[in-house]
Coordinates of C-alpha atoms and ligand atoms in Angstrom, one line a residue:
X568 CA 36.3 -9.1 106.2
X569 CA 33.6 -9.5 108.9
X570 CA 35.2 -8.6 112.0
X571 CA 34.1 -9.1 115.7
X572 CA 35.7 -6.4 117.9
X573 CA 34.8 -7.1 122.0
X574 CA 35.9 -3.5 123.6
X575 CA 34.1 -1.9 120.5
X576 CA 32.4 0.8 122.8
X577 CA 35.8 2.1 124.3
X578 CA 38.6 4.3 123.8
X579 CA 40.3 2.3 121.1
X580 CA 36.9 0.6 120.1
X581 CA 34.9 3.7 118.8
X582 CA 37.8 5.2 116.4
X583 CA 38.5 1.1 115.5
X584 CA 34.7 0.5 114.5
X585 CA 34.7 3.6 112.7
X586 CA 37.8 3.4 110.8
X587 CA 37.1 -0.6 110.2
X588 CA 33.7 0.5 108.6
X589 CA 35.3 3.1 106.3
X590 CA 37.6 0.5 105.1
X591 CA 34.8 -1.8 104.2
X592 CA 34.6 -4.6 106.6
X593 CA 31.8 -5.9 108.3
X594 CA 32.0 -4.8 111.7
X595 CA 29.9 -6.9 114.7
X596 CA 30.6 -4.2 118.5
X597 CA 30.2 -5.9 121.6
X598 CA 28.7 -4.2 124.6
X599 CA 27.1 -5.1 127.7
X600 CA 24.9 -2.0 127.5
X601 CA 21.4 -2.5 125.4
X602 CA 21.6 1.7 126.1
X603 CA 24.8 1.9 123.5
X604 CA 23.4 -0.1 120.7
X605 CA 22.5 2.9 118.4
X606 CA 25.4 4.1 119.1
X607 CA 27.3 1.6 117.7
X608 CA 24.4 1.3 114.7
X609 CA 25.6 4.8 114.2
X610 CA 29.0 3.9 113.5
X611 CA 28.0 1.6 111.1
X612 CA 28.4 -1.5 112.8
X613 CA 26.0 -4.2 113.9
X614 CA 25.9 -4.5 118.3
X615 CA 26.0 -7.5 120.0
X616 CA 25.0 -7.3 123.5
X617 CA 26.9 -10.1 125.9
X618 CA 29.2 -10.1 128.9
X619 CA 32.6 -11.4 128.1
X620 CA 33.2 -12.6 131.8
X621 CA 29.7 -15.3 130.7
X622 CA 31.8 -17.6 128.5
X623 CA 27.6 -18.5 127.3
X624 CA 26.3 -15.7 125.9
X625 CA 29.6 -14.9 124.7
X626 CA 30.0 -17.4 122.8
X627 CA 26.7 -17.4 121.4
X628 CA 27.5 -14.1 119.8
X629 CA 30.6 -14.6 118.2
X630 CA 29.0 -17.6 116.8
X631 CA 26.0 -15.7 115.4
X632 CA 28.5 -13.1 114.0
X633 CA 30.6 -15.3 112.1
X634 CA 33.3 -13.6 112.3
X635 CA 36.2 -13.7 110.2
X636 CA 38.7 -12.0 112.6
X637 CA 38.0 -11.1 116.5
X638 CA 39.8 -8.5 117.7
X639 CA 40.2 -8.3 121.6
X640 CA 40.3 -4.3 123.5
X641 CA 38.2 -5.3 126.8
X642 CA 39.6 -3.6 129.4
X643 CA 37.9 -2.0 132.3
X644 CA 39.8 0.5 134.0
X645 CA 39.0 4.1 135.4
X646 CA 38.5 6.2 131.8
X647 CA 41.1 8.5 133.5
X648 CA 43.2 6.1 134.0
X649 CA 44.4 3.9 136.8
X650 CA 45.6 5.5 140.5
X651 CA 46.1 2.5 142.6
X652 CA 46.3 -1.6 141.6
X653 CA 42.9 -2.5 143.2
X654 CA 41.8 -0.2 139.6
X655 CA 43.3 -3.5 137.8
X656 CA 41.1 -5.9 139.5
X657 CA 38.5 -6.5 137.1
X658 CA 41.0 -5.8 134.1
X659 CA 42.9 -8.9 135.2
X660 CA 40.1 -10.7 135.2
X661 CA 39.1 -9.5 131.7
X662 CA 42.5 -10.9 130.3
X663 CA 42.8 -14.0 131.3
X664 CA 39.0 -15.0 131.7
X665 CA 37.6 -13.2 129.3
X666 CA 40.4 -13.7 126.8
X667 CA 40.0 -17.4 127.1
X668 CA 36.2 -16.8 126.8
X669 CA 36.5 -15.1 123.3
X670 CA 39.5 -17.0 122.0
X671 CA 37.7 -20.1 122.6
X672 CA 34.5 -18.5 120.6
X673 CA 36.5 -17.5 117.9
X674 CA 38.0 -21.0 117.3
X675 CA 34.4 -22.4 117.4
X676 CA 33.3 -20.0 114.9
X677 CA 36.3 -20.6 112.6
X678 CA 38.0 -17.3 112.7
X679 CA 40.9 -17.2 111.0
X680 CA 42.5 -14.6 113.0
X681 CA 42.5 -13.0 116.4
X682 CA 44.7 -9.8 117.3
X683 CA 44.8 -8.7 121.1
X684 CA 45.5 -5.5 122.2
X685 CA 47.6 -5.6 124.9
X686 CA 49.7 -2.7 126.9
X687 CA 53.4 -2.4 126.2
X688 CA 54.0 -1.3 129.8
X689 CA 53.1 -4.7 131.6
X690 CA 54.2 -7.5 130.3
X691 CA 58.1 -6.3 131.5
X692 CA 57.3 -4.9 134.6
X693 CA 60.1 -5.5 136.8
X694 CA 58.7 -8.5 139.0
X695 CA 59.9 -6.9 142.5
X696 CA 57.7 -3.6 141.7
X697 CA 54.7 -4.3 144.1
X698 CA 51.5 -6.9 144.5
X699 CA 49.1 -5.0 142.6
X700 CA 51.4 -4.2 139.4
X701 CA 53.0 -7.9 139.5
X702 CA 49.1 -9.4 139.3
X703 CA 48.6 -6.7 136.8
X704 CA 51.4 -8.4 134.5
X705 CA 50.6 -11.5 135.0
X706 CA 47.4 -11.3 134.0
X707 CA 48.8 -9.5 131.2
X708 CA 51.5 -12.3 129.9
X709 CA 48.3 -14.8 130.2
X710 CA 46.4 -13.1 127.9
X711 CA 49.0 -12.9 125.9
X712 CA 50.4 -16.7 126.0
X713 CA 47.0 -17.9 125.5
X714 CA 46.5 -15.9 122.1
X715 CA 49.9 -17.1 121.5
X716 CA 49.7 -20.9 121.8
X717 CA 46.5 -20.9 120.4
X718 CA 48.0 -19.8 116.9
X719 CA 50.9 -22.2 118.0
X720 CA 48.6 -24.8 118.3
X721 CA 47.2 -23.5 114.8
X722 CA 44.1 -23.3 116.1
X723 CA 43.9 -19.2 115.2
X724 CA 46.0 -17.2 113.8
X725 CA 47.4 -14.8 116.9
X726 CA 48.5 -11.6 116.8
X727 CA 49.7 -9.2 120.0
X728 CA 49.7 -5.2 120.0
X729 CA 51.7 -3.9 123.1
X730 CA 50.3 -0.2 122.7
X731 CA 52.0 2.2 123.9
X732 CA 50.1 4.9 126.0
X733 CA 47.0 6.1 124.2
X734 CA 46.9 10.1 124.0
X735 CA 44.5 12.4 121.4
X736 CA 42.6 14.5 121.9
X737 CA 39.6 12.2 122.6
X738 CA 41.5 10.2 124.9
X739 CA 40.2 10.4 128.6
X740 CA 43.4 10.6 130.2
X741 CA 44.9 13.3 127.9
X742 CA 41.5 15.4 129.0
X743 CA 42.6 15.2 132.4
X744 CA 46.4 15.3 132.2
X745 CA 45.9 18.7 130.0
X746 CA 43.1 20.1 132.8
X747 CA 45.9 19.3 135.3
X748 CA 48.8 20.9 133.6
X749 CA 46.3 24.2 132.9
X750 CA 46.2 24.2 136.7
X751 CA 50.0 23.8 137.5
X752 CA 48.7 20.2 139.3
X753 CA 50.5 18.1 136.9
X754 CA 54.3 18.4 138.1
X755 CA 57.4 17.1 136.6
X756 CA 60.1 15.3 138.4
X757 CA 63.5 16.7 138.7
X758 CA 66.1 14.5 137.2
X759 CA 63.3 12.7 135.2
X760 CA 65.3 9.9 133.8
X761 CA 61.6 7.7 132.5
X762 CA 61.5 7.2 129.0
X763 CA 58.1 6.1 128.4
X764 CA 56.2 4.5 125.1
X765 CA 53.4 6.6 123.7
X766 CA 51.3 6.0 120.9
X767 CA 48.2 8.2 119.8
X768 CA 45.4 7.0 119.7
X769 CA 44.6 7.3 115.7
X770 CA 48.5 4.8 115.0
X771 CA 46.9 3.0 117.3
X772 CA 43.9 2.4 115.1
X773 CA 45.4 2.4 112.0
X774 CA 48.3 -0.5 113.4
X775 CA 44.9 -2.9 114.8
X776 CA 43.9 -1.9 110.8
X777 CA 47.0 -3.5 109.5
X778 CA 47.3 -6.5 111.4
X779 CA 43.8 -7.3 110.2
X780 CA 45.8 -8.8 107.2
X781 CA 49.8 -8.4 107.6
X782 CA 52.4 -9.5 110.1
X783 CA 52.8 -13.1 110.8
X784 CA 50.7 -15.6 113.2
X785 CA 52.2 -16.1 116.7
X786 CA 54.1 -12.6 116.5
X787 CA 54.0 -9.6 119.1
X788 CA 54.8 -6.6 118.0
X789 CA 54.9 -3.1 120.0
X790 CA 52.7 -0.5 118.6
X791 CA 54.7 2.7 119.9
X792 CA 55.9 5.9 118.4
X793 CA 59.5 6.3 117.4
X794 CA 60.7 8.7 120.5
X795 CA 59.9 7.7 124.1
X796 CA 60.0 10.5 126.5
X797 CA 59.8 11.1 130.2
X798 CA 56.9 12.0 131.7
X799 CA 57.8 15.0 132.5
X800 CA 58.6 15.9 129.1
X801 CA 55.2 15.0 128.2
X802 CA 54.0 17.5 130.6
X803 CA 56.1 20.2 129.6
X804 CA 54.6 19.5 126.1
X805 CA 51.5 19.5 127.1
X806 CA 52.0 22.9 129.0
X807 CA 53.6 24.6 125.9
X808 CA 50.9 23.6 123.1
X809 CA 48.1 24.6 125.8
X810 CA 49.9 28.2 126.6
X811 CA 49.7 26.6 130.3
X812 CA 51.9 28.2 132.6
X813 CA 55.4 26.1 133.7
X814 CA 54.8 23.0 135.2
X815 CA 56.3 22.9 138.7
X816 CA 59.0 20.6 139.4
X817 CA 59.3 18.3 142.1
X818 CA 61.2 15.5 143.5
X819 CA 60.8 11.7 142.6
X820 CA 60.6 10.8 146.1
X821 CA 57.3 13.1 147.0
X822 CA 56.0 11.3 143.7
X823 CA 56.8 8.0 145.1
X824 CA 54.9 9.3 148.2
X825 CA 52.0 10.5 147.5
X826 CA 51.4 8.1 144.4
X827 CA 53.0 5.5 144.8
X828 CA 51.1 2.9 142.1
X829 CA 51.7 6.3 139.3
X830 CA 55.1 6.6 140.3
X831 CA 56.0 3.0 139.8
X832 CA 54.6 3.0 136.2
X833 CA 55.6 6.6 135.2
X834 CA 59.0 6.8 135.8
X835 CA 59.8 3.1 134.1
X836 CA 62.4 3.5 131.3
X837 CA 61.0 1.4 128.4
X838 CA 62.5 2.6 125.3
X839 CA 61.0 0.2 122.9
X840 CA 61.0 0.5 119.1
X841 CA 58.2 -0.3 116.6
X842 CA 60.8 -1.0 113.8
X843 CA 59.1 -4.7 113.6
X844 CA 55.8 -3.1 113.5
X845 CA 57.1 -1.4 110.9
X846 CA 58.5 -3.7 108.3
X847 CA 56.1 -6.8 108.9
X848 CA 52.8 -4.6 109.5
X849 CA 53.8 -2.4 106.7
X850 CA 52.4 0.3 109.1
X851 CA 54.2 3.8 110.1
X852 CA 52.8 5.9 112.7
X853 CA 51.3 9.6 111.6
X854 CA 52.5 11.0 114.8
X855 CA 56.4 10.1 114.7
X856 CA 56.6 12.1 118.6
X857 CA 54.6 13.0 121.0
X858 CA 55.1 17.0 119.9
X859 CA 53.2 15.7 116.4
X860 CA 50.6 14.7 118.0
X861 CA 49.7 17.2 120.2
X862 CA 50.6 19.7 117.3
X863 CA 47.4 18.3 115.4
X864 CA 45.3 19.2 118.3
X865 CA 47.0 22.4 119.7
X866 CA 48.6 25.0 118.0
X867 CA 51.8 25.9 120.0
X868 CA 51.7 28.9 121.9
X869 CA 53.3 32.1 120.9
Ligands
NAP1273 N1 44.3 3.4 127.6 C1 45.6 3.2 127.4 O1 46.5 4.0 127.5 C2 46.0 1.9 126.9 C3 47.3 1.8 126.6 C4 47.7 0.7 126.1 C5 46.9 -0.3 125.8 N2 45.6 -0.3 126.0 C6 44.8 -1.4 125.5 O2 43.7 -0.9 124.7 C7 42.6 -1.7 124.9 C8 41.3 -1.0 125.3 O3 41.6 0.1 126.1 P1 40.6 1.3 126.2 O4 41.3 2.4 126.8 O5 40.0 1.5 124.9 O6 39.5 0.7 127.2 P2 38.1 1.4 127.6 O7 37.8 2.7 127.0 O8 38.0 1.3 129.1 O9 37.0 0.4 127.0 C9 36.8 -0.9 127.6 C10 35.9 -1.7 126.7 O10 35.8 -3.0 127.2 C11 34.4 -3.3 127.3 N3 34.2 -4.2 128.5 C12 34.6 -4.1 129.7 N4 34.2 -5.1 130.5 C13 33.5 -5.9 129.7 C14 32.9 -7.2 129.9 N5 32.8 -7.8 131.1 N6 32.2 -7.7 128.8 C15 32.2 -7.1 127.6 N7 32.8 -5.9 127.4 C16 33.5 -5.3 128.4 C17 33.6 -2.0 127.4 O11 32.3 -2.3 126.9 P3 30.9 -1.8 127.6 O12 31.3 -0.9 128.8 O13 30.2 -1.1 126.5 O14 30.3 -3.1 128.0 C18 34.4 -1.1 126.5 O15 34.0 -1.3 125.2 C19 43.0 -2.8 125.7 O16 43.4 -3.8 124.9 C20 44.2 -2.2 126.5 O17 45.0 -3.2 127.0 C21 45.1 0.9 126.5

């Protein structure tokens, strides 16, 4: 297949080029950096070099590429992650502009399908949860709707990942979560009742793989492990397979104060299952828990 992947220099992107390549596809990255071409030659894959917020020159590379499938991961968000919503501003932007940008190029260069990667905790977020977050899934259900009608519209054939949150060991956040819990600054919350989807990184790769070529048009399907856990549990985890000392515990409502935009996401209960990933993606994840995952990267401490 000759795939176009816009994100391709990212979190997702760099594991997805590589692991696209080793499976034999012809892979066209997008950046807007001439600087990380060679990388991306590296990987194996030819760069394209366009801004996906310049409908233009966007265009005029997923044209030249030819693509056979586009697969959409642009997000920009701090690579530790998001603190507050004005972090979601240009992310917003990203999905509905820039999705309508690429989806529109795809259709013109005759793709058969395009898969978006989307993020399992948005497009549910309770609506009375605060300005910021509410943008944040709005922007999030267009991106979505407008990959959706277009395959409606048999125009493409549309596919959604909801991810679950990315951890591994070469995920950004995880880095810093695991710094923080080494340092006792990462605390749980007493009475944790969250249960939060996470997926690492690598199912999250090997999920955008499958979709390449199973699951039906015009489906969603959430790309999570098959236990969520609290965020505190996470961190207790994470404290055990580092040999960090016990996290401290604190009350929700200091979380709530001092961050409020982490709180609101963290503490979410959004139990969701990937059982439709896994029949119609013929897909399974590596990492059934969180505990798997980390036990590739850590060994547990005696
Ligand atoms: N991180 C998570 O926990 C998480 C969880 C669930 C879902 N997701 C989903 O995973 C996907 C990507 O996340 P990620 O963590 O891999 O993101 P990331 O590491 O921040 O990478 C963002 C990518 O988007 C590109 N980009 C940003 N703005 C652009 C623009 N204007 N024009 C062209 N390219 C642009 C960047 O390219 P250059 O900088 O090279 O131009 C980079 O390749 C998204 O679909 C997101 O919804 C992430």
């Amino acid at each position: 297949m000759k795939v176009f992947v816009a994100g391709a220099s990212g979190t997702i992107g760099i594991p997805l080029v590589r692991a696209l390549v080793a499976a034999g596809h012809q892979v066209t990255a997008l950046t807007r950096s001439p600087q990380k071409q060679d990388e991306l030659r590296r990987l194996g894959a030819t760069p394209a070099v366009a801004d996906a917020l310049d409908a233009d020159s966007l265009g005029s590379v997923v044209i030249a590429a030819k693509p056979t499938h586009v697969i959409h991961q642009l997000t920009a968000l701090p690579k530790e992650g998001p603190s507050r919503a004005s972090d979601l501003v240009s992310t917003n932007r990203l999905r509905i502009d820039g999705t309508r940008h690429l989806l529109d190029a795809a259709i013109r260069a005759g793709a058969r399908r395009f898969i978006g990667g989307s993020f399992a905790l948005l497009p549910g977020a309770e609506s009375a949860s605060s300005a910021g977050i509410n943008e944040a899934a709005n922007a999030t259900r267009s991106m979505e709707s407008q990959i959706l009608n277009a395959s409606r519209s048999h125009q493409i054939e549309g596919i959604v990942l909801r991810y679950g949150l990315f951890y591994g060991p070469t995920n950004p956040s995880t880095i810093k979560m695991i710094e923080m819990v080494q340092k006792r600054r990462f605390p749980t919350v007493r009475g944790d009742r969250g249960l939060l989807p996470f997926i690492h990184l690598d199912d999250a790769v090997s999920a955008t793989l499958a979709a390449l070529d199973h699951g039906s048009a015009g489906n969603v399907y959430d790309i999570v492990d098959d236990r969520a856990i609290s965020i505190s549990e996470a961190v207790r985890l994470m404290a055990d397979y580092t040999g960090s000392p016990s996290p401290r515990a604190v009350p929700a409502w200091l979380i709530r104060l001092l961050m409020p935009y982490r709180a609101r996401m963290l503490l979410m209960r959004l139990p969701l299952s990937n059982a439709k990933a896994r029949a119609e993606l013929g897909w399974r994840p590596m990492f059934p828990t969180f505990g798997d995952g980390l036990s590739k990267s850590f060994s547990r401490a005696a």
